[in-house]
mmCIF file of C-alpha atoms in Angstrom:
data_model
loop_
_atom_site.group_PDB
_atom_site.id
_atom_site.type_symbol
_atom_site.label_atom_id
_atom_site.label_comp_id
_atom_site.label_asym_id
_atom_site.label_seq_id
_atom_site.Cartn_x
_atom_site.Cartn_y
_atom_site.Cartn_z
ATOM 1 C CA MET A 72 4.356 -33.112 -46.323
ATOM 2 C CA SER A 73 1.428 -31.684 -44.795
ATOM 3 C CA ASN A 74 0.718 -29.671 -42.112
ATOM 4 C CA ASP A 75 -3.273 -31.130 -42.048
ATOM 5 C CA PRO A 76 -3.826 -33.233 -39.083
ATOM 6 C CA PHE A 77 -6.900 -34.812 -40.382
ATOM 7 C CA ALA A 78 -4.846 -36.067 -43.712
ATOM 8 C CA ASP A 79 -4.057 -40.385 -44.588
ATOM 9 C CA VAL A 80 -0.629 -39.402 -43.965
ATOM 10 C CA SER A 81 1.569 -40.466 -40.644
ATOM 11 C CA PRO A 82 4.314 -38.158 -39.614
ATOM 12 C CA TRP A 83 6.514 -41.050 -39.378
ATOM 13 C CA ASP A 84 6.619 -41.564 -43.208
ATOM 14 C CA GLU A 85 9.049 -40.458 -45.788
ATOM 15 C CA PRO A 86 8.174 -37.873 -47.881
ATOM 16 C CA THR A 87 8.420 -38.839 -51.497
ATOM 17 C CA GLU A 88 8.750 -35.656 -53.390
ATOM 18 C CA ALA A 89 11.150 -32.870 -52.179
ATOM 19 C CA PRO A 90 8.865 -30.354 -49.597
ATOM 20 C CA ILE A 91 8.308 -27.217 -50.678
ATOM 21 C CA ALA A 92 9.458 -24.310 -49.568
ATOM 22 C CA GLU A 93 8.129 -21.632 -48.225
ATOM 23 C CA THR A 94 8.926 -18.666 -48.038
ATOM 24 C CA PRO A 95 7.861 -16.121 -45.276
ATOM 25 C CA GLU A 96 6.486 -12.306 -45.401
ATOM 26 C CA GLU A 97 8.864 -10.279 -45.427
ATOM 27 C CA SER A 98 8.339 -7.177 -42.545
ATOM 28 C CA PRO A 99 8.055 -4.020 -44.024
ATOM 29 C CA VAL A 100 10.856 -1.619 -44.756
ATOM 30 C CA THR A 101 10.835 1.453 -41.882
ATOM 31 C CA THR A 102 12.655 4.852 -42.605
ATOM 32 C CA ALA A 103 12.315 6.285 -39.353
ATOM 33 C CA PRO A 104 15.368 7.459 -37.796
ATOM 34 C CA ALA A 105 16.772 5.194 -34.891
ATOM 35 C CA THR A 106 16.431 6.282 -31.249
ATOM 36 C CA VAL A 107 18.706 5.958 -28.269
ATOM 37 C CA SER A 108 15.333 4.792 -26.897
ATOM 38 C CA ALA A 109 12.003 3.136 -27.535
ATOM 39 C CA ALA A 110 10.628 5.097 -24.729
ATOM 40 C CA PRO A 111 9.226 9.086 -24.762
ATOM 41 C CA ASN A 112 10.432 9.406 -21.581
ATOM 42 C CA PRO A 113 13.335 7.004 -20.579
ATOM 43 C CA PHE A 114 13.514 8.710 -16.885
ATOM 44 C CA LYS A 115 11.689 9.039 -13.925
ATOM 45 C CA ILE A 116 11.451 9.328 -10.606
ATOM 46 C CA GLY A 117 8.414 8.358 -8.069
ATOM 47 C CA LEU A 118 7.707 10.844 -4.409
ATOM 48 C CA THR A 119 6.627 9.987 -1.760
ATOM 49 C CA PHE A 120 5.348 12.915 0.669
ATOM 50 C CA LYS A 121 4.334 11.545 3.634
ATOM 51 C CA ALA A 122 3.137 13.606 6.778
ATOM 52 C CA ALA A 123 3.568 11.618 9.603
ATOM 53 C CA SER A 124 5.405 8.622 10.248
ATOM 54 C CA GLY A 125 2.508 6.743 11.531
ATOM 55 C CA PHE A 126 0.769 3.892 9.629
ATOM 56 C CA ASP A 127 -1.760 6.119 9.883
ATOM 57 C CA ALA A 128 -0.097 9.332 8.131
ATOM 58 C CA GLU A 129 -1.437 10.548 5.184
ATOM 59 C CA TRP A 130 0.807 10.012 1.295
ATOM 60 C CA ILE A 131 0.708 11.948 -2.049
ATOM 61 C CA THR A 132 2.793 9.513 -4.532
ATOM 62 C CA PRO A 133 3.629 11.775 -7.479
ATOM 63 C CA THR A 134 5.724 10.479 -9.985
ATOM 64 C CA VAL A 135 7.507 12.484 -12.260
ATOM 65 C CA TYR A 136 8.310 11.557 -15.932
ATOM 66 C CA GLY A 137 11.277 12.522 -18.437
ATOM 67 C CA GLY A 138 13.494 12.808 -21.412
ATOM 68 C CA SER A 139 17.001 13.205 -19.574
ATOM 69 C CA ALA A 140 17.319 12.902 -15.598
ATOM 70 C CA ASP A 141 18.407 16.943 -16.018
ATOM 71 C CA GLU A 142 14.707 17.336 -17.743
ATOM 72 C CA VAL A 143 13.340 15.093 -14.517
ATOM 73 C CA ALA A 144 15.182 16.952 -11.832
ATOM 74 C CA GLN A 145 13.625 19.928 -13.492
ATOM 75 C CA ARG A 146 9.928 18.920 -13.448
ATOM 76 C CA THR A 147 10.182 17.601 -10.307
ATOM 77 C CA VAL A 148 11.605 20.737 -8.101
ATOM 78 C CA ASP A 149 8.624 22.276 -10.748
ATOM 79 C CA LEU A 150 6.282 20.121 -9.444
ATOM 80 C CA ILE A 151 7.278 20.348 -5.581
ATOM 81 C CA GLY A 152 6.257 23.839 -5.742
ATOM 82 C CA ALA A 153 3.699 23.366 -7.631
ATOM 83 C CA LEU A 154 2.160 21.321 -4.895
ATOM 84 C CA LYS A 155 2.997 24.155 -2.456
ATOM 85 C CA GLU A 156 1.873 26.949 -4.358
ATOM 86 C CA HIS A 157 -1.684 25.572 -4.737
ATOM 87 C CA GLY A 158 -2.114 24.117 -1.350
ATOM 88 C CA VAL A 159 -2.407 20.448 -2.125
ATOM 89 C CA ILE A 160 -0.347 19.274 0.531
ATOM 90 C CA GLU A 161 -2.540 20.530 2.707
ATOM 91 C CA LEU A 162 -5.560 20.118 1.356
ATOM 92 C CA ALA A 163 -4.863 16.426 1.397
ATOM 93 C CA SER A 164 -3.956 16.364 5.224
ATOM 94 C CA LYS A 165 -7.618 17.885 5.638
ATOM 95 C CA ALA A 166 -8.932 15.595 3.836
ATOM 96 C CA ALA A 167 -7.358 12.339 4.968
ATOM 97 C CA GLU A 168 -8.480 14.070 9.018
ATOM 98 C CA TYR A 169 -12.062 15.692 7.773
ATOM 99 C CA THR A 170 -12.429 10.960 6.495
ATOM 100 C CA ARG A 171 -10.665 9.538 9.687
ATOM 101 C CA GLY A 172 -13.397 11.769 11.470
ATOM 102 C CA GLN A 173 -15.989 10.093 9.715
ATOM 103 C CA PHE A 174 -14.915 6.585 10.526
ATOM 104 C CA LYS A 175 -17.033 5.706 13.880
ATOM 105 C CA GLY A 176 -15.204 2.816 15.049
ATOM 106 C CA GLY A 177 -12.192 3.604 15.809
ATOM 107 C CA SER A 178 -9.970 5.296 19.153
ATOM 108 C CA GLY A 179 -10.182 8.523 17.063
ATOM 109 C CA GLY A 180 -5.394 7.382 16.467
ATOM 110 C CA ALA A 181 -2.484 8.547 17.623
ATOM 111 C CA ALA A 182 -3.576 12.146 17.626
ATOM 112 C CA LYS A 183 -5.361 12.552 19.977
ATOM 113 C CA ALA A 184 -3.939 9.753 22.501
ATOM 114 C CA ALA A 185 -2.955 10.875 25.449
ATOM 115 C CA PRO A 186 0.885 10.615 26.377
ATOM 116 C CA LYS A 187 2.955 7.560 26.837
ATOM 117 C CA ARG A 188 5.363 5.673 30.236
ATOM 118 C CA PHE A 189 6.607 2.675 30.415
ATOM 119 C CA GLU A 190 5.544 0.718 33.846
ATOM 120 C CA GLY A 191 5.592 -2.637 35.178
ATOM 121 C CA GLY A 192 6.485 -3.674 31.301
ATOM 122 C CA ARG A 193 3.682 -1.998 29.568
ATOM 123 C CA VAL A 194 3.479 1.096 27.968
ATOM 124 C CA VAL A 195 0.197 2.689 29.546
ATOM 125 C CA ALA A 196 -1.507 6.442 29.106
ATOM 126 C CA ALA A 197 0.098 9.432 31.816
ATOM 127 C CA GLY A 198 -2.065 9.870 34.048
ATOM 128 C CA GLY A 199 -3.157 6.218 34.504
ATOM 129 C CA GLY A 200 -6.713 6.247 35.733
ATOM 130 C CA ASP A 201 -9.147 8.332 34.359
ATOM 131 C CA SER A 202 -8.628 9.044 29.991
ATOM 132 C CA GLY A 203 -11.872 11.383 29.953
ATOM 133 C CA GLY A 204 -14.353 8.722 28.376
ATOM 134 C CA ALA A 205 -11.649 6.778 26.208
ATOM 135 C CA PRO A 206 -11.395 2.995 26.305
ATOM 136 C CA GLU A 207 -10.052 1.910 29.759
ATOM 137 C CA GLY A 208 -7.282 -0.525 30.366
ATOM 138 C CA ASP A 209 -4.882 -2.533 27.519
ATOM 139 C CA THR A 210 -5.601 0.212 25.129
ATOM 140 C CA THR A 211 -1.420 0.956 24.416
ATOM 141 C CA CYS A 212 1.016 -1.620 23.785
ATOM 142 C CA VAL A 213 4.400 -1.523 23.494
ATOM 143 C CA HIS A 214 3.793 -0.641 19.472
ATOM 144 C CA GLY A 215 1.949 2.366 20.392
ATOM 145 C CA GLN A 216 -2.174 2.748 20.939
ATOM 146 C CA ARG A 217 -4.419 0.136 19.941
ATOM 147 C CA THR A 218 -6.908 -0.271 17.571
ATOM 148 C CA HIS A 219 -11.031 -0.513 19.047
ATOM 149 C CA ARG A 220 -12.866 -3.169 16.803
ATOM 150 C CA THR A 221 -16.311 -4.248 17.332
ATOM 151 C CA GLY A 222 -17.960 -7.462 16.138
ATOM 152 C CA ALA A 223 -21.951 -8.431 17.506
ATOM 153 C CA ASN A 224 -20.743 -9.276 20.606
ATOM 154 C CA TRP A 225 -17.166 -8.326 21.931
ATOM 155 C CA GLU A 226 -15.109 -5.727 21.778
ATOM 156 C CA ALA A 227 -11.219 -5.709 21.816
ATOM 157 C CA MET A 228 -8.306 -3.508 21.045
ATOM 158 C CA PHE A 229 -5.478 -4.923 18.881
ATOM 159 C CA CYS A 230 -1.676 -4.149 18.375
ATOM 160 C CA PRO A 231 -0.413 -1.738 15.765
ATOM 161 C CA ALA A 232 2.387 -3.616 15.006
ATOM 162 C CA ARG A 233 2.229 -4.057 11.103
ATOM 163 C CA GLU A 234 3.724 -7.771 10.743
ATOM 164 C CA LYS A 235 1.329 -10.270 12.081
ATOM 165 C CA SER A 236 4.099 -12.228 14.099
ATOM 166 C CA GLU A 237 5.250 -8.552 16.206
ATOM 167 C CA GLN A 238 1.521 -8.137 17.245
ATOM 168 C CA CYS A 239 0.994 -8.195 21.760
ATOM 169 C CA PRO A 240 -1.790 -10.265 21.867
ATOM 170 C CA PRO A 241 -5.030 -8.253 21.673
ATOM 171 C CA ALA A 242 -6.431 -6.578 25.003
ATOM 172 C CA TRP A 243 -10.437 -8.410 24.807
ATOM 173 C CA LYS A 244 -13.367 -5.604 27.014
ATOM 174 C CA ASP A 245 -14.369 -7.309 30.101
ATOM 175 C CA LYS A 246 -17.886 -6.964 30.308
ATOM 176 C CA LYS A 247 -17.958 -7.219 34.328
ATOM 177 C CA THR A 248 -15.932 -4.300 34.572
ATOM 178 C CA GLY A 249 -15.719 -1.833 31.022
ATOM 179 C CA ARG A 250 -12.015 -2.259 31.143
ATOM 180 C CA PHE A 251 -10.262 -3.856 27.848
ATOM 181 C CA VAL A 252 -7.364 -6.945 29.349
ATOM 182 C CA ALA A 253 -4.416 -8.497 26.993
ATOM 183 C CA LYS A 254 -4.382 -12.324 27.726
ATOM 184 C CA GLY A 255 -1.212 -13.620 27.285
#
């Protein structure tokens, strides 16, 4: 039977001749010895060095590979020692701090936030009134320091919770008073 789709033979017709058996080509034989694993470094460990507990903290996330668990463990110790010796962790922290300092739309982050206290069901900055030039009003929520955002004709402070379903309502800037007020 022909494999030609344009042939004048119906696929339902009985073949009149015995089909010729096609022999597949044989794959070449290799003489390489068999290995336990095809991967040159079957063991790996991923590390995360996080500078602080907040979402805005810088991370260094190296991965270490090796041919055995012992090799990966030793390489991990060597990596941590080299990161410390060459000041990589401190340099990454300084670079992240510099980058955050270049951002012109934010409140400066939680590192510069005033101490907090719980009052009337809300987290508020300690000292209450004067915030030293920072936005006034609802600049914090139960999840911490709110993030300042602006648009063409609006300003608001948003909850820092990662999950949208857990976020507190935004605190919108009242143009008459200049204070941020959470509604809801």
